[in-house]
PDB file of C-alpha atoms in Angstrom:
ATOM      1  CA  UNK S   1     -19.396 140.969 128.407  1.00  0.00           C
ATOM      2  CA  UNK S   2     -22.674 138.998 128.201  1.00  0.00           C
ATOM      3  CA  UNK S   3     -24.682 139.406 131.378  1.00  0.00           C
ATOM      4  CA  UNK S   4     -25.362 135.714 131.528  1.00  0.00           C
ATOM      5  CA  UNK S   5     -21.615 135.069 132.272  1.00  0.00           C
ATOM      6  CA  UNK S   6     -21.072 137.642 134.971  1.00  0.00           C
ATOM      7  CA  UNK S   7     -20.317 136.594 138.548  1.00  0.00           C
ATOM      8  CA  UNK S   8     -23.378 138.636 139.630  1.00  0.00           C
ATOM      9  CA  UNK S   9     -25.512 136.427 137.468  1.00  0.00           C
ATOM     10  CA  UNK S  10     -23.852 133.191 138.584  1.00  0.00           C
ATOM     11  CA  UNK S  11     -24.492 134.255 142.125  1.00  0.00           C
ATOM     12  CA  UNK S  12     -28.112 134.792 141.388  1.00  0.00           C
ATOM     13  CA  UNK S  13     -28.372 131.490 139.594  1.00  0.00           C
ATOM     14  CA  UNK S  14     -26.995 129.660 142.651  1.00  0.00           C
ATOM     15  CA  UNK S  15     -30.336 130.749 144.355  1.00  0.00           C
ATOM     16  CA  UNK S  16     -32.378 129.016 141.527  1.00  0.00           C
ATOM     17  CA  UNK S  17     -30.115 125.890 141.897  1.00  0.00           C
ATOM     18  CA  UNK S  18     -30.623 125.787 145.636  1.00  0.00           C
ATOM     19  CA  UNK S  19     -34.342 126.211 145.470  1.00  0.00           C
ATOM     20  CA  UNK S  20     -34.624 123.507 142.758  1.00  0.00           C
ATOM     21  CA  UNK S  21     -32.654 121.078 144.745  1.00  0.00           C
ATOM     22  CA  UNK S  22     -33.948 122.001 148.166  1.00  0.00           C
ATOM     23  CA  UNK S  23     -37.590 122.137 147.273  1.00  0.00           C
ATOM     24  CA  UNK S  24     -37.805 118.404 146.640  1.00  0.00           C
ATOM     25  CA  UNK S  25     -36.773 117.929 150.311  1.00  0.00           C
ATOM     26  CA  UNK S  26     -40.048 118.989 151.937  1.00  0.00           C
ATOM     27  CA  UNK S  27     -42.048 117.109 149.314  1.00  0.00           C
ATOM     28  CA  UNK S  28     -40.399 113.857 150.127  1.00  0.00           C
ATOM     29  CA  UNK S  29     -40.228 114.461 153.806  1.00  0.00           C
ATOM     30  CA  UNK S  30     -44.115 114.560 153.725  1.00  0.00           C
ATOM     31  CA  UNK S  31     -43.893 111.008 152.493  1.00  0.00           C
ATOM     32  CA  UNK S  32     -43.056 109.809 156.139  1.00  0.00           C
ATOM     33  CA  UNK S  33     -46.579 109.703 157.343  1.00  0.00           C
ATOM     34  CA  UNK S  34     -49.531 108.151 155.417  1.00  0.00           C
ATOM     35  CA  UNK S  35     -51.643 111.251 156.158  1.00  0.00           C
ATOM     36  CA  UNK S  36     -49.306 113.678 154.437  1.00  0.00           C
ATOM     37  CA  UNK S  37     -47.779 111.288 151.824  1.00  0.00           C
ATOM     38  CA  UNK S  38     -50.005 112.255 148.849  1.00  0.00           C
ATOM     39  CA  UNK S  39     -47.679 114.882 147.272  1.00  0.00           C
ATOM     40  CA  UNK S  40     -44.656 112.662 147.664  1.00  0.00           C
ATOM     41  CA  UNK S  41     -46.571 109.629 146.235  1.00  0.00           C
ATOM     42  CA  UNK S  42     -47.942 111.675 143.216  1.00  0.00           C
ATOM     43  CA  UNK S  43     -44.347 113.079 142.607  1.00  0.00           C
ATOM     44  CA  UNK S  44     -42.837 109.692 142.565  1.00  0.00           C
ATOM     45  CA  UNK S  45     -45.689 108.486 140.234  1.00  0.00           C
ATOM     46  CA  UNK S  46     -45.009 111.427 137.815  1.00  0.00           C
ATOM     47  CA  UNK S  47     -41.235 110.747 137.833  1.00  0.00           C
ATOM     48  CA  UNK S  48     -41.873 107.042 136.990  1.00  0.00           C
ATOM     49  CA  UNK S  49     -44.278 108.095 134.200  1.00  0.00           C
ATOM     50  CA  UNK S  50     -46.945 107.276 133.185  1.00  0.00           C
ATOM     51  CA  UNK S  51     -49.280 108.541 136.093  1.00  0.00           C
ATOM     52  CA  UNK S  52     -50.850 105.207 136.909  1.00  0.00           C
ATOM     53  CA  UNK S  53     -51.105 105.289 140.727  1.00  0.00           C
ATOM     54  CA  UNK S  54     -48.675 102.278 141.007  1.00  0.00           C
ATOM     55  CA  UNK S  55     -46.431 104.239 143.429  1.00  0.00           C
ATOM     56  CA  UNK S  56     -47.534 103.982 146.952  1.00  0.00           C
ATOM     57  CA  UNK S  57     -46.108 105.121 150.352  1.00  0.00           C
ATOM     58  CA  UNK S  58     -47.787 102.207 152.223  1.00  0.00           C
ATOM     59  CA  UNK S  59     -44.718 100.421 153.206  1.00  0.00           C
ATOM     60  CA  UNK S  60     -42.734 101.735 156.195  1.00  0.00           C
ATOM     61  CA  UNK S  61     -39.458 101.199 154.405  1.00  0.00           C
ATOM     62  CA  UNK S  62     -40.659 103.589 151.605  1.00  0.00           C
ATOM     63  CA  UNK S  63     -41.663 106.116 154.286  1.00  0.00           C
ATOM     64  CA  UNK S  64     -38.236 105.796 155.975  1.00  0.00           C
ATOM     65  CA  UNK S  65     -36.403 106.188 152.583  1.00  0.00           C
ATOM     66  CA  UNK S  66     -38.599 109.200 151.815  1.00  0.00           C
ATOM     67  CA  UNK S  67     -37.518 110.822 155.047  1.00  0.00           C
ATOM     68  CA  UNK S  68     -33.778 110.178 154.209  1.00  0.00           C
ATOM     69  CA  UNK S  69     -34.252 111.473 150.746  1.00  0.00           C
ATOM     70  CA  UNK S  70     -36.151 114.573 151.882  1.00  0.00           C
ATOM     71  CA  UNK S  71     -33.496 115.362 154.468  1.00  0.00           C
ATOM     72  CA  UNK S  72     -30.574 114.862 151.988  1.00  0.00           C
ATOM     73  CA  UNK S  73     -32.181 117.075 149.391  1.00  0.00           C
ATOM     74  CA  UNK S  74     -33.160 119.815 151.625  1.00  0.00           C
ATOM     75  CA  UNK S  75     -29.676 119.833 153.221  1.00  0.00           C
ATOM     76  CA  UNK S  76     -28.036 119.905 149.822  1.00  0.00           C
ATOM     77  CA  UNK S  77     -30.177 122.777 148.701  1.00  0.00           C
ATOM     78  CA  UNK S  78     -29.309 124.656 151.878  1.00  0.00           C
ATOM     79  CA  UNK S  79     -25.602 123.972 151.434  1.00  0.00           C
ATOM     80  CA  UNK S  80     -25.726 125.497 147.825  1.00  0.00           C
ATOM     81  CA  UNK S  81     -27.448 128.588 149.330  1.00  0.00           C
ATOM     82  CA  UNK S  82     -24.747 128.804 152.138  1.00  0.00           C
ATOM     83  CA  UNK S  83     -21.947 128.449 149.523  1.00  0.00           C
ATOM     84  CA  UNK S  84     -23.496 131.296 147.597  1.00  0.00           C
ATOM     85  CA  UNK S  85     -23.845 133.496 150.636  1.00  0.00           C
ATOM     86  CA  UNK S  86     -20.612 132.849 152.452  1.00  0.00           C
ATOM     87  CA  UNK S  87     -18.116 131.528 150.139  1.00  0.00           C
ATOM     88  CA  UNK S  88     -18.882 132.658 146.585  1.00  0.00           C
ATOM     89  CA  UNK S  89     -17.432 136.199 146.832  1.00  0.00           C
ATOM     90  CA  UNK S  90     -14.079 134.762 148.033  1.00  0.00           C
ATOM     91  CA  UNK S  91     -13.881 131.922 145.671  1.00  0.00           C
ATOM     92  CA  UNK S  92     -16.412 132.108 142.832  1.00  0.00           C
ATOM     93  CA  UNK S  93     -14.706 129.495 140.520  1.00  0.00           C
ATOM     94  CA  UNK S  94     -14.366 126.921 143.448  1.00  0.00           C
ATOM     95  CA  UNK S  95     -18.082 127.295 144.376  1.00  0.00           C
ATOM     96  CA  UNK S  96     -19.194 127.063 140.655  1.00  0.00           C
ATOM     97  CA  UNK S  97     -17.229 123.855 140.160  1.00  0.00           C
ATOM     98  CA  UNK S  98     -18.207 122.388 143.297  1.00  0.00           C
ATOM     99  CA  UNK S  99     -21.914 122.945 142.570  1.00  0.00           C
ATOM    100  CA  UNK S 100     -21.462 121.909 139.075  1.00  0.00           C
ATOM    101  CA  UNK S 101     -19.687 118.589 139.952  1.00  0.00           C
ATOM    102  CA  UNK S 102     -22.196 117.859 142.637  1.00  0.00           C
ATOM    103  CA  UNK S 103     -25.070 118.283 140.309  1.00  0.00           C
ATOM    104  CA  UNK S 104     -23.506 116.185 137.585  1.00  0.00           C
ATOM    105  CA  UNK S 105     -22.693 113.397 140.163  1.00  0.00           C
ATOM    106  CA  UNK S 106     -26.408 113.415 141.183  1.00  0.00           C
ATOM    107  CA  UNK S 107     -27.608 113.192 137.453  1.00  0.00           C
ATOM    108  CA  UNK S 108     -25.449 110.347 136.441  1.00  0.00           C
ATOM    109  CA  UNK S 109     -26.076 108.109 139.593  1.00  0.00           C
ATOM    110  CA  UNK S 110     -29.634 109.042 139.879  1.00  0.00           C
ATOM    111  CA  UNK S 111     -30.313 108.423 136.083  1.00  0.00           C
ATOM    112  CA  UNK S 112     -28.446 105.188 136.178  1.00  0.00           C
ATOM    113  CA  UNK S 113     -30.344 103.909 139.237  1.00  0.00           C
ATOM    114  CA  UNK S 114     -33.606 105.145 137.599  1.00  0.00           C
ATOM    115  CA  UNK S 115     -32.805 103.246 134.374  1.00  0.00           C
ATOM    116  CA  UNK S 116     -31.822 100.114 136.292  1.00  0.00           C
ATOM    117  CA  UNK S 117     -34.697 100.152 138.412  1.00  0.00           C
ATOM    118  CA  UNK S 118     -37.124 100.131 135.456  1.00  0.00           C
ATOM    119  CA  UNK S 119     -37.988 103.841 135.443  1.00  0.00           C
ATOM    120  CA  UNK S 120     -36.123 105.253 132.453  1.00  0.00           C
ATOM    121  CA  UNK S 121     -38.764 108.089 132.330  1.00  0.00           C
ATOM    122  CA  UNK S 122     -37.066 109.610 135.270  1.00  0.00           C
ATOM    123  CA  UNK S 123     -33.978 110.187 133.142  1.00  0.00           C
ATOM    124  CA  UNK S 124     -35.969 112.656 130.927  1.00  0.00           C
ATOM    125  CA  UNK S 125     -37.123 114.538 134.135  1.00  0.00           C
ATOM    126  CA  UNK S 126     -33.473 114.545 135.335  1.00  0.00           C
ATOM    127  CA  UNK S 127     -32.333 116.150 132.159  1.00  0.00           C
ATOM    128  CA  UNK S 128     -34.724 119.005 132.823  1.00  0.00           C
ATOM    129  CA  UNK S 129     -33.638 119.388 136.396  1.00  0.00           C
ATOM    130  CA  UNK S 130     -29.948 119.268 135.360  1.00  0.00           C
ATOM    131  CA  UNK S 131     -30.419 122.027 132.733  1.00  0.00           C
ATOM    132  CA  UNK S 132     -32.280 124.252 135.282  1.00  0.00           C
ATOM    133  CA  UNK S 133     -29.774 123.666 138.140  1.00  0.00           C
ATOM    134  CA  UNK S 134     -26.722 124.173 135.887  1.00  0.00           C
ATOM    135  CA  UNK S 135     -27.980 127.048 133.791  1.00  0.00           C
ATOM    136  CA  UNK S 136     -25.083 129.470 133.200  1.00  0.00           C
ATOM    137  CA  UNK S 137     -22.804 127.834 135.761  1.00  0.00           C
ATOM    138  CA  UNK S 138     -21.749 125.445 132.936  1.00  0.00           C
ATOM    139  CA  UNK S 139     -19.146 128.170 132.024  1.00  0.00           C
ATOM    140  CA  UNK S 140     -16.897 130.220 134.080  1.00  0.00           C
ATOM    141  CA  UNK S 141     -18.063 133.846 134.613  1.00  0.00           C
ATOM    142  CA  UNK S 142     -16.492 136.347 132.172  1.00  0.00           C
ATOM    143  CA  UNK S 143     -14.186 134.411 130.161  1.00  0.00           C
ATOM    144  CA  UNK S 144     -16.244 131.755 128.492  1.00  0.00           C
ATOM    145  CA  UNK S 145     -13.420 129.230 128.812  1.00  0.00           C
ATOM    146  CA  UNK S 146     -13.382 125.542 129.829  1.00  0.00           C
ATOM    147  CA  UNK S 147     -15.022 123.951 132.711  1.00  0.00           C
TER     148      UNK S 147
END
């Protein structure tokens, strides 16, 4: 059996998925205050390529939305980590499918919103994040069968 498709490797990969998702949380949470917003502003500028400095965090509405986004992303990352830690051994396929469907739902809605808002470059970044988050979770462990 290929080591990439073992349950042990899937369980390890869930850590990568959780860290990738959750790491965006603190970045955007920093956008809630002008004195700490530069990393969030720069990240948003990068995701709306090209780097042109047009993205700002001067508006209180943007700061509030950044707080919400940061909280949701950090919480989602922690949830993936908890599913890995406390549920995966009992229900590996259920956890794999749940994380996969959640990441795909994020990808399609975020990409559609990015495109509609005039930021199609973010779709490219979303593809990279999608590939990293999904990794070997695309296929069930051990049998190489259907999703």
